[in-house]
Short mmCIF file of N, CA, C and O in Angstrom, two decimals:
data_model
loop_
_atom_site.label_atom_id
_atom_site.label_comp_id
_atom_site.label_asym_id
_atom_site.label_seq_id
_atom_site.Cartn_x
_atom_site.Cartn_y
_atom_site.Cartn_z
N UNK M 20 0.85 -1.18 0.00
CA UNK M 20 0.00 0.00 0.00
C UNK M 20 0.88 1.23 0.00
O UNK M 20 1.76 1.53 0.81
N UNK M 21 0.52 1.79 -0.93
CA UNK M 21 1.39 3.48 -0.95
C UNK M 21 0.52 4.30 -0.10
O UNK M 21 -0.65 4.07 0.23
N UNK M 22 1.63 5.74 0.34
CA UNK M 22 1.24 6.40 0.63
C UNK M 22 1.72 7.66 0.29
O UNK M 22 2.95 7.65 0.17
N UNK M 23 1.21 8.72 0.09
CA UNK M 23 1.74 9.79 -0.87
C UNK M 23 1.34 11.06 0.94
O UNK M 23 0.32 11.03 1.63
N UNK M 24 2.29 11.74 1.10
CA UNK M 24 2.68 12.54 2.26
C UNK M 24 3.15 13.98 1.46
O UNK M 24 4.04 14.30 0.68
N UNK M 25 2.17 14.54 2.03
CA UNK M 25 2.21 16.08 1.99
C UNK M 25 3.55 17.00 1.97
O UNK M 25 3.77 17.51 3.07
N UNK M 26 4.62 17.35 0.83
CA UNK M 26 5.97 18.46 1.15
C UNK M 26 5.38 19.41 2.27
O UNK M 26 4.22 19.51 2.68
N UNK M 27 6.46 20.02 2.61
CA UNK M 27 6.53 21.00 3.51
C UNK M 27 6.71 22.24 2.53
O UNK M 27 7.33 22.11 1.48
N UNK M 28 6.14 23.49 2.93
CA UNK M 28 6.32 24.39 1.86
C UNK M 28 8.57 24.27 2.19
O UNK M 28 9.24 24.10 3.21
N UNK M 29 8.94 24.50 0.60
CA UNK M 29 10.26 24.49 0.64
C UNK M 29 10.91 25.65 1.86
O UNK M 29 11.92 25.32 2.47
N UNK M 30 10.33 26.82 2.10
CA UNK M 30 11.47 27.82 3.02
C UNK M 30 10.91 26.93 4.47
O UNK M 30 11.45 27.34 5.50
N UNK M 31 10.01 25.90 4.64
CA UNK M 31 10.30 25.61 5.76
C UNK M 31 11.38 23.71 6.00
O UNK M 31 11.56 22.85 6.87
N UNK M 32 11.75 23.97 4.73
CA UNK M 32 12.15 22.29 4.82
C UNK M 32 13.71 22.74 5.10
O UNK M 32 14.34 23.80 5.04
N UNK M 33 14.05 21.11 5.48
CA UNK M 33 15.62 21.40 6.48
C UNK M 33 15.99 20.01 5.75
O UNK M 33 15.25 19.04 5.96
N UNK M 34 17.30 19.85 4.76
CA UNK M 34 17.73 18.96 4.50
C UNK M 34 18.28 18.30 4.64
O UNK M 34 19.19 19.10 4.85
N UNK M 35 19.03 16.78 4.84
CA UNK M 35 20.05 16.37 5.92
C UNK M 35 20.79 15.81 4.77
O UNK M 35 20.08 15.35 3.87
N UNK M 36 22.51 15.73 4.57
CA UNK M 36 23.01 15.23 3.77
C UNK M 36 23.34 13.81 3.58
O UNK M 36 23.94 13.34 4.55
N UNK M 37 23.04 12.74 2.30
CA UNK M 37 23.19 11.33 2.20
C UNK M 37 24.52 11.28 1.39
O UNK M 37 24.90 11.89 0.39
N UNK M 38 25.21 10.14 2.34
CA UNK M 38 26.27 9.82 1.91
C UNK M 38 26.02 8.29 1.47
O UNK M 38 25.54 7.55 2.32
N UNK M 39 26.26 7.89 0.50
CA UNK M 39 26.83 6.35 -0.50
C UNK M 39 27.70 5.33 0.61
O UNK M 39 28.90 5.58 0.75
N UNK M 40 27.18 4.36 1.27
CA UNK M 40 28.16 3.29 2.08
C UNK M 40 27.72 2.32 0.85
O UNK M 40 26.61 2.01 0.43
N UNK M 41 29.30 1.89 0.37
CA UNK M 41 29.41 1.43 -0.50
C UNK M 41 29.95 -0.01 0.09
O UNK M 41 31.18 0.05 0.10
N UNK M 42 29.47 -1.32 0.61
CA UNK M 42 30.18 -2.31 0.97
C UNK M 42 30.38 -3.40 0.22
O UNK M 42 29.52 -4.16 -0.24
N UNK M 43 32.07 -3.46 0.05
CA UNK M 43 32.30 -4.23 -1.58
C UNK M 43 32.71 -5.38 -0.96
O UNK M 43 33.68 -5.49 -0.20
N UNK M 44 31.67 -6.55 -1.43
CA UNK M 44 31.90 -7.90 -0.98
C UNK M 44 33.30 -8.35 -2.26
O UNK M 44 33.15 -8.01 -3.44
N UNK M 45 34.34 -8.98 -1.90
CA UNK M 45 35.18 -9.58 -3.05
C UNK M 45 34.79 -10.03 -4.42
O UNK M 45 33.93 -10.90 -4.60
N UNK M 46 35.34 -9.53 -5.24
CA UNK M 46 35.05 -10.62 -6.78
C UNK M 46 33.42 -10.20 -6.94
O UNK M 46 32.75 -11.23 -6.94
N UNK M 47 32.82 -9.31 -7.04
CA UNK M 47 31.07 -8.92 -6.73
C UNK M 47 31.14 -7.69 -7.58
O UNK M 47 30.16 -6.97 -7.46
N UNK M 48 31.93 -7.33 -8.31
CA UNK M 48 31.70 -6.30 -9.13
C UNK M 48 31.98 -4.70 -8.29
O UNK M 48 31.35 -3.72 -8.68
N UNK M 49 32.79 -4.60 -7.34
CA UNK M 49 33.19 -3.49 -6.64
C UNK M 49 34.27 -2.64 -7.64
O UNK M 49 34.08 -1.43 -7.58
N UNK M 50 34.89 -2.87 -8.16
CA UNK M 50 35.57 -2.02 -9.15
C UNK M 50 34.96 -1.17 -9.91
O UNK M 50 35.12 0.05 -9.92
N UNK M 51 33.87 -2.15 -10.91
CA UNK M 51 33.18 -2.05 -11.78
C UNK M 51 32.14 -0.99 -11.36
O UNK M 51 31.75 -0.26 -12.27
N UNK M 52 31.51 -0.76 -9.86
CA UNK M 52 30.45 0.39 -9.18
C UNK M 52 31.80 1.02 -8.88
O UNK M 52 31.64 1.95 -9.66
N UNK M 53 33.04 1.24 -8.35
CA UNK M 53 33.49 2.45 -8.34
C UNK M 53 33.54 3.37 -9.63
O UNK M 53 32.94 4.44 -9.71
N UNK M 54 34.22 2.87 -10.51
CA UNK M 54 34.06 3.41 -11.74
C UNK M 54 32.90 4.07 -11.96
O UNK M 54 33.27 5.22 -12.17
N UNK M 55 31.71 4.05 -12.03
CA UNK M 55 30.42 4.24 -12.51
C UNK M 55 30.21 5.19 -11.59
O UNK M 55 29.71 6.31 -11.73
N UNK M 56 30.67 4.60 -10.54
CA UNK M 56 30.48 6.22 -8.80
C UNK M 56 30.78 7.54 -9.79
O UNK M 56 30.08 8.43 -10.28
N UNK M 57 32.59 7.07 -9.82
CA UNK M 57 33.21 8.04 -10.30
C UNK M 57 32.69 8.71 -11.10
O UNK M 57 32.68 9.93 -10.91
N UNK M 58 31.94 8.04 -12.56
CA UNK M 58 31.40 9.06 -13.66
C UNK M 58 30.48 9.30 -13.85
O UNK M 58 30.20 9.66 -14.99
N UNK M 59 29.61 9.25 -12.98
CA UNK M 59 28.49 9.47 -12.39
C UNK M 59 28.37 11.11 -11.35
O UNK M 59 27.98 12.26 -11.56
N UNK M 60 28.80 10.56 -10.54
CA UNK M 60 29.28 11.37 -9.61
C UNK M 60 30.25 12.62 -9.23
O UNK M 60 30.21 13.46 -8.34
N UNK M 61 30.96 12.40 -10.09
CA UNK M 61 32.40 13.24 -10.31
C UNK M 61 33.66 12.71 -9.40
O UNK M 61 33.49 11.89 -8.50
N UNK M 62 34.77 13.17 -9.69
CA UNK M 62 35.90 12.66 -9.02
C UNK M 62 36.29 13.75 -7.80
O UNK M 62 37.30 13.43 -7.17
N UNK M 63 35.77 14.73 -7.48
CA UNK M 63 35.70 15.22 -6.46
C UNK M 63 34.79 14.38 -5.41
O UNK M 63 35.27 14.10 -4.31
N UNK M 64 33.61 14.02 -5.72
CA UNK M 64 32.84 13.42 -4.84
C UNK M 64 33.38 12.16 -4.00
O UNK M 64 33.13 11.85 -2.84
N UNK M 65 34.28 11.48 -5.05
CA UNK M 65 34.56 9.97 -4.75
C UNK M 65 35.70 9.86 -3.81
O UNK M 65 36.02 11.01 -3.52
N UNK M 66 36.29 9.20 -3.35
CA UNK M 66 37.39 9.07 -2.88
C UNK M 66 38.29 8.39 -3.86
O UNK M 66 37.68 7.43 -4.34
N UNK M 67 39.57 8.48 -4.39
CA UNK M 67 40.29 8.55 -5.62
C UNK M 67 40.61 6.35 -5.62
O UNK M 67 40.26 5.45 -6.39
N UNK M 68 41.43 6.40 -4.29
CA UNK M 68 41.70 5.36 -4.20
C UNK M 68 40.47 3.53 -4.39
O UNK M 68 40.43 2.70 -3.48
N UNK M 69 39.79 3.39 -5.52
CA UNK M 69 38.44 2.32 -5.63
C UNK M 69 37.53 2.83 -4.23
O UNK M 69 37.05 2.18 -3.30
N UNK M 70 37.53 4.13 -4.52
CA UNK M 70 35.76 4.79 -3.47
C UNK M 70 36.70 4.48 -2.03
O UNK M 70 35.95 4.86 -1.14
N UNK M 71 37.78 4.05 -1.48
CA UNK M 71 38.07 3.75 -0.31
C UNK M 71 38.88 5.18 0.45
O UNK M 71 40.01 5.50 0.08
N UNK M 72 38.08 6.00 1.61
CA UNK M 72 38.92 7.23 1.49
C UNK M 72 40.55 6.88 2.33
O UNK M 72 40.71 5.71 2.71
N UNK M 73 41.31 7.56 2.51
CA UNK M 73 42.70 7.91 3.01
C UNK M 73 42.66 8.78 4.06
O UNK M 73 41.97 9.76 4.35
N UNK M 74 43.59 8.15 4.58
CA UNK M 74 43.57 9.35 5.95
C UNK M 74 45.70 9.53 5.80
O UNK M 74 46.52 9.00 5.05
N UNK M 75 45.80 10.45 6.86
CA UNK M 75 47.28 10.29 7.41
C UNK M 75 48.36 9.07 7.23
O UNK M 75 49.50 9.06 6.75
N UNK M 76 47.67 8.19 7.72
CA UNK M 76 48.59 6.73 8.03
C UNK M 76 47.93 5.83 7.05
O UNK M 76 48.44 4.73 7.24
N UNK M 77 47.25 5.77 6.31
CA UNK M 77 47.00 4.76 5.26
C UNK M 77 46.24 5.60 4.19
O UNK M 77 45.45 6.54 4.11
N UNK M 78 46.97 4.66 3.36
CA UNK M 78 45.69 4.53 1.35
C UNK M 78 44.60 4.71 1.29
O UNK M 78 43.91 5.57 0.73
N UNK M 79 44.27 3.31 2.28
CA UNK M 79 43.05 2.29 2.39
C UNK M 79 42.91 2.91 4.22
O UNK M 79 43.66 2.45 5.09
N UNK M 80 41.90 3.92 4.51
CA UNK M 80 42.00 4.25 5.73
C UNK M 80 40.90 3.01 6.93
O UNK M 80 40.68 3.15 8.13
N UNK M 81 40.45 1.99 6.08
CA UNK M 81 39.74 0.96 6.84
C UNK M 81 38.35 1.74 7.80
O UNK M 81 37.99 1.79 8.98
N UNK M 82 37.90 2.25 6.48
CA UNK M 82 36.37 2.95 6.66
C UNK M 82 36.10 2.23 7.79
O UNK M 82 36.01 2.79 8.88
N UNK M 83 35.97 1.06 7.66
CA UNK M 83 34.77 -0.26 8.30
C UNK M 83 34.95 0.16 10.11
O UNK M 83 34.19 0.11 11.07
N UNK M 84 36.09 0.49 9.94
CA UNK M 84 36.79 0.64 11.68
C UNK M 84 36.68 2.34 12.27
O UNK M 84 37.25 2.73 13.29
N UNK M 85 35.88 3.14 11.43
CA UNK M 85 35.89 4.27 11.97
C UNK M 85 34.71 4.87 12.88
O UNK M 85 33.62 4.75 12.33
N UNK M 86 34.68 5.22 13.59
CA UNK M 86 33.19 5.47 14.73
C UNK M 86 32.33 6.50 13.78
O UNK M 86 32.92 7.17 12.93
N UNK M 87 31.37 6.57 13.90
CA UNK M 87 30.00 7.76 13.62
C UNK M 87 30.59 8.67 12.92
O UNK M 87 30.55 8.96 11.72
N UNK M 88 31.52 9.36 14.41
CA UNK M 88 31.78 10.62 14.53
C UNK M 88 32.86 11.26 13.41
O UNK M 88 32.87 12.36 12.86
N UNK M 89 33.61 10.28 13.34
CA UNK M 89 34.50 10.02 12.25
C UNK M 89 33.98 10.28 10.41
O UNK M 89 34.19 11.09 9.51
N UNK M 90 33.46 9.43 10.57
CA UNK M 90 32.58 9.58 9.26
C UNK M 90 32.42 10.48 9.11
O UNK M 90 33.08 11.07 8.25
N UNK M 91 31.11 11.39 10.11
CA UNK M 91 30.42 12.52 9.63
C UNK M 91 31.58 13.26 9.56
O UNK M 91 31.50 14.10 8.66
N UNK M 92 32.98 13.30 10.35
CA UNK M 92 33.30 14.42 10.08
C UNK M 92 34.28 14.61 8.93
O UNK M 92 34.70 15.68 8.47
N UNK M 93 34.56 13.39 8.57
CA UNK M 93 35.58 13.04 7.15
C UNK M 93 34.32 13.58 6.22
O UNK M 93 34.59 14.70 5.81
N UNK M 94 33.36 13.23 5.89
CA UNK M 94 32.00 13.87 4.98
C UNK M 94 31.85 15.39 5.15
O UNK M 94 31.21 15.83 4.19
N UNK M 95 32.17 16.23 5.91
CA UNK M 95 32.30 17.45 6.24
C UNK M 95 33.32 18.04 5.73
O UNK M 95 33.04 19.07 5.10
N UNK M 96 34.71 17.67 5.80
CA UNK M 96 35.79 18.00 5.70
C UNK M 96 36.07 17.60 4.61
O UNK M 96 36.87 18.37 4.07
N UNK M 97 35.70 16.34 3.69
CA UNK M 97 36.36 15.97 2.31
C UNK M 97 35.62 16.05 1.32
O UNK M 97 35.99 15.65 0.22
N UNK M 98 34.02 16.80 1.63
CA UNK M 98 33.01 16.85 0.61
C UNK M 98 32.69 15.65 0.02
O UNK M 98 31.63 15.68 -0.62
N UNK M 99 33.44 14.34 0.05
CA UNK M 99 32.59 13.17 -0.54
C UNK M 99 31.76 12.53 -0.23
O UNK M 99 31.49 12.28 0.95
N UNK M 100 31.02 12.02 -1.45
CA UNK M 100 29.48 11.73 -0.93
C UNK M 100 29.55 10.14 -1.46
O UNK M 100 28.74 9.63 -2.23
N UNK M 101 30.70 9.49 -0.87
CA UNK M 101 30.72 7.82 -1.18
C UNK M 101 31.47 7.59 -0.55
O UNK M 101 32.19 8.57 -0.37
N UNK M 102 31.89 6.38 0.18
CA UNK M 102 32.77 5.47 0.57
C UNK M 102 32.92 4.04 0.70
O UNK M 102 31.93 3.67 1.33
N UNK M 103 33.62 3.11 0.45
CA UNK M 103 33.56 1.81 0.32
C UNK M 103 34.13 1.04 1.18
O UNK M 103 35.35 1.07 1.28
N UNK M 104 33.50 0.36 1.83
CA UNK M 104 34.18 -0.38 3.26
C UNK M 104 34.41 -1.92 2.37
O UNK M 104 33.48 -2.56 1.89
N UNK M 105 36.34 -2.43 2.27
CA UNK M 105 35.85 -3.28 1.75
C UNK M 105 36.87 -4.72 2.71
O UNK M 105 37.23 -5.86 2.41
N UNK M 106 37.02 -3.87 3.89
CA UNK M 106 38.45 -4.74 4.54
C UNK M 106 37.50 -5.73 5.62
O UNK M 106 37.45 -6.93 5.88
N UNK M 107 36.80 -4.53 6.07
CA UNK M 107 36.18 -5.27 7.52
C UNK M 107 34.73 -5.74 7.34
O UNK M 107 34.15 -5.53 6.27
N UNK M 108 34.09 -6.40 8.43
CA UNK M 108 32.75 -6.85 8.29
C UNK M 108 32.26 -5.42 8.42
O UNK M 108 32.80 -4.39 8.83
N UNK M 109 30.32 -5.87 7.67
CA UNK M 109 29.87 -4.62 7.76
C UNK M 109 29.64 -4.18 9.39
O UNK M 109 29.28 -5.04 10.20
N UNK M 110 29.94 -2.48 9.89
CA UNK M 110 29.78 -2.31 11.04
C UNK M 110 28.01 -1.73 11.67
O UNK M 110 27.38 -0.73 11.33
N UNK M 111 27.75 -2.47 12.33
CA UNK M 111 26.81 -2.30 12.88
C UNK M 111 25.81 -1.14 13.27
O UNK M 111 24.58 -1.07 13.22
N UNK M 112 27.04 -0.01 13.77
CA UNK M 112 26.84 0.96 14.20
C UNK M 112 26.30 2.13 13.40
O UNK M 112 25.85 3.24 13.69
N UNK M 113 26.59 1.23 11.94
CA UNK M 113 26.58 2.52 10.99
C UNK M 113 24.36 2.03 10.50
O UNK M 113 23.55 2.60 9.77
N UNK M 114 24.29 1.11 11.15
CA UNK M 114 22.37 1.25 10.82
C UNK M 114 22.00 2.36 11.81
O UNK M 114 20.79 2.49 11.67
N UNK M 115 22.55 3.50 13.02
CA UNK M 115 22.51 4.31 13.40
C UNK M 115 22.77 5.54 12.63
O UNK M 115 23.20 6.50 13.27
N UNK M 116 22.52 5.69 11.05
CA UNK M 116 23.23 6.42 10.32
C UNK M 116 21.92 6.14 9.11
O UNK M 116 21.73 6.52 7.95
N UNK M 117 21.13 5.24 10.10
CA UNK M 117 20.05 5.16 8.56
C UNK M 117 18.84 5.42 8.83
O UNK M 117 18.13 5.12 9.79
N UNK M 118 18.51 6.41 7.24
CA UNK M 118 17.13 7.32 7.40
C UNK M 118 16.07 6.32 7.47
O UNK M 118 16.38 5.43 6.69
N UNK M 119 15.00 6.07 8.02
CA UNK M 119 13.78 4.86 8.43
C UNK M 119 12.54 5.48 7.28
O UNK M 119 11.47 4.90 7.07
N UNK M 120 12.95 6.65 6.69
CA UNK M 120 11.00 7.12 6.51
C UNK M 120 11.71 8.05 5.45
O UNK M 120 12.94 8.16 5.51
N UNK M 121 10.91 8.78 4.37
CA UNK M 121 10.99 9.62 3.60
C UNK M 121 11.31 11.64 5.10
O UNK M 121 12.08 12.60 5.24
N UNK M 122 10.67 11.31 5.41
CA UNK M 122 10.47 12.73 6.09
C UNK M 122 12.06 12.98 6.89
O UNK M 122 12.62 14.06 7.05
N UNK M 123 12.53 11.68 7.28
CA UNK M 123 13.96 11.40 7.68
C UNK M 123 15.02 12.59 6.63
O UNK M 123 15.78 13.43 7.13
N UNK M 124 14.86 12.42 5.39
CA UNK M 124 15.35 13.07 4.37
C UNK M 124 14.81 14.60 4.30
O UNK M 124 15.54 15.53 3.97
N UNK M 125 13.83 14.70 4.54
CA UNK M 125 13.66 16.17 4.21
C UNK M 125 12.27 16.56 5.58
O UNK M 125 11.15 16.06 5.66
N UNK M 126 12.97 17.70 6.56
CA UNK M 126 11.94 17.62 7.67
C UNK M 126 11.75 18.76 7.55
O UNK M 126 12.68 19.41 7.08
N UNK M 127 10.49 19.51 7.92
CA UNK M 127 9.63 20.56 8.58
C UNK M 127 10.15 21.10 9.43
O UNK M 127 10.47 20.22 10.23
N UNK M 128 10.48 22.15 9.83
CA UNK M 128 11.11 22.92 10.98
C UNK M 128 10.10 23.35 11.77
O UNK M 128 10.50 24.05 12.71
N UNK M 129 8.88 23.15 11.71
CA UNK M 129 8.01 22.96 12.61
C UNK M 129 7.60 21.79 12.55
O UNK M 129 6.44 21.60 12.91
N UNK M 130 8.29 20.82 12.16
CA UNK M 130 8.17 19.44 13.08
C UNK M 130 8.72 18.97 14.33
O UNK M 130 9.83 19.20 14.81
N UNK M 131 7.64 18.18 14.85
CA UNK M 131 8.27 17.98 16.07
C UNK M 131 9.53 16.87 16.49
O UNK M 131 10.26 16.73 17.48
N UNK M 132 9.34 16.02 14.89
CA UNK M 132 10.91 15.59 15.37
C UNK M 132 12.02 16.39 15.29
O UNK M 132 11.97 17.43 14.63
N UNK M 133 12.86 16.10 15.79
CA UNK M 133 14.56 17.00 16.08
C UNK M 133 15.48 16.00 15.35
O UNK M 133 15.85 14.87 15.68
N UNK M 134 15.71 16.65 14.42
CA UNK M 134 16.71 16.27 13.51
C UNK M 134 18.25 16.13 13.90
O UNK M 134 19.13 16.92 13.52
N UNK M 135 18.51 14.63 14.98
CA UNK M 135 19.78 14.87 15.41
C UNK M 135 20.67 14.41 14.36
O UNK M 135 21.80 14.84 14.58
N UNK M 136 20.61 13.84 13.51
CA UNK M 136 21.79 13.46 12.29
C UNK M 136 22.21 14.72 11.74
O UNK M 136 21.57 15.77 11.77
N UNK M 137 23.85 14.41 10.99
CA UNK M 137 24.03 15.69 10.56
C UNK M 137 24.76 14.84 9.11
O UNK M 137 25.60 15.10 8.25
N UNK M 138 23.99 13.89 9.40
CA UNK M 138 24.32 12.48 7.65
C UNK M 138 23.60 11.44 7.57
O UNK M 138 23.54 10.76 8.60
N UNK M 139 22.97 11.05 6.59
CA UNK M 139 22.50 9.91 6.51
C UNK M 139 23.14 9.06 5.50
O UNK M 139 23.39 9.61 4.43
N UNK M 140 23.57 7.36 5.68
CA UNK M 140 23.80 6.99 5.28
C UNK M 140 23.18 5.73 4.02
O UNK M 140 22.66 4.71 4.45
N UNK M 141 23.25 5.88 3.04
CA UNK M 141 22.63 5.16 1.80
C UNK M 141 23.37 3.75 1.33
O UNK M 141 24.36 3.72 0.60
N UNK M 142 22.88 2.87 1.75
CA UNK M 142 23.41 1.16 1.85
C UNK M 142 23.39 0.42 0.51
O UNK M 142 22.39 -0.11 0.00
N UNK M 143 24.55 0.45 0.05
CA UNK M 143 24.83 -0.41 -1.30
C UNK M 143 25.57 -1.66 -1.47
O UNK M 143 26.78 -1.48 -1.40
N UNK M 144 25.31 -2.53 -1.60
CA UNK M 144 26.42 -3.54 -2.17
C UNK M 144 26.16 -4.01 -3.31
O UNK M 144 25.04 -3.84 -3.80
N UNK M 145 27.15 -4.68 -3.95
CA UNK M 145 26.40 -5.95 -5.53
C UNK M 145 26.82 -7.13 -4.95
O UNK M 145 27.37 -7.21 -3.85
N UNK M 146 26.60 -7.93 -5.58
CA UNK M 146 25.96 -9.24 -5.63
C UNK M 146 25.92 -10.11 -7.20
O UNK M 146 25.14 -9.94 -8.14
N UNK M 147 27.25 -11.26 -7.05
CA UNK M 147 27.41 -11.53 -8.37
C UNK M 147 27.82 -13.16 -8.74
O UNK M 147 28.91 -13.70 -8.55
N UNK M 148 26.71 -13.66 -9.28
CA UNK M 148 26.70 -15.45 -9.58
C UNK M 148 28.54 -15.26 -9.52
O UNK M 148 29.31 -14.46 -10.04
N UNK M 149 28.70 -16.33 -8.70
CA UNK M 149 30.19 -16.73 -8.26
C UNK M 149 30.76 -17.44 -9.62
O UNK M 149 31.82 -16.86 -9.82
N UNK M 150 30.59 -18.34 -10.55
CA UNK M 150 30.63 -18.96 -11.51
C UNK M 150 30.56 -18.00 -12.80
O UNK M 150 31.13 -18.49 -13.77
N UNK M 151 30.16 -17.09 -12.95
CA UNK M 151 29.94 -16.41 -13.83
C UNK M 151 30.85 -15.17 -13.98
O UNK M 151 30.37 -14.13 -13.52
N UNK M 152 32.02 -15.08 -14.51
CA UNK M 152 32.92 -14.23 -14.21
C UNK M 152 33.93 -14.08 -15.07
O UNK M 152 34.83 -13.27 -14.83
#
């Protein structure tokens, strides 16, 4: 059953920014979606290294292992709107990072929810017949 929900006039809507968690299972076509990120998206957006961003001490800064806080603030600071976790299991913490409802995405400032995110995160992987390759 659909349901079609009323916009907010636009000067009262408050937008929250979605970032791309890109989790590349092995041999599943993860190359093949960075690429497409990339030209899609632009190469500012992406992180250069296959969507995986860099920090100080590594290439491969092991997204999978970074807290919340981290994230949002690498997304703040590096303007990209993708990243690919492809070392560690997926982390848990990051379904605390996911919008539940359309209104999640775009809220009313006279709504009474309080918009504590300052990112939401958008859940991708592929998925690819093992034999077929």
């Amino acid at each position: 059953k659909s349901v079609i929900l009323p916009s907010p006039p636009p000067e009262e809507t408050t937008t929250v920014p979605v970032m791309v968690w890109y989790d590349h299972l092995s041999k599943a076509g993860g190359t093949s979606f960075c690429q497409m990120a990339t030209n899609h998206m632009g190469r500012v957006e992406v992180p250069g290294y296959n969507c995986m961003p860099s920090d100080e001490n590594y290439r491969d800064a092991r997204v999978g292992e970074w807290p919340n806080e981290k994230l949002i603030q690498y997304y703040h600071t590096s303007h990209k709107h993708l990243v690919s976790n492809e070392w560690e299991p997926f982390p848990l913490d990051k379904f605390q990072l996911q919008a539940t409802s359309p209104h999640d995405l775009s809220l009313s400032s006279s709504s009474k929810t309080t918009m504590d995110h300052e990112l939401w995160l958008l859940f991708v992987t592929t998925l690819r017949e093992p034999l077929d390759r």
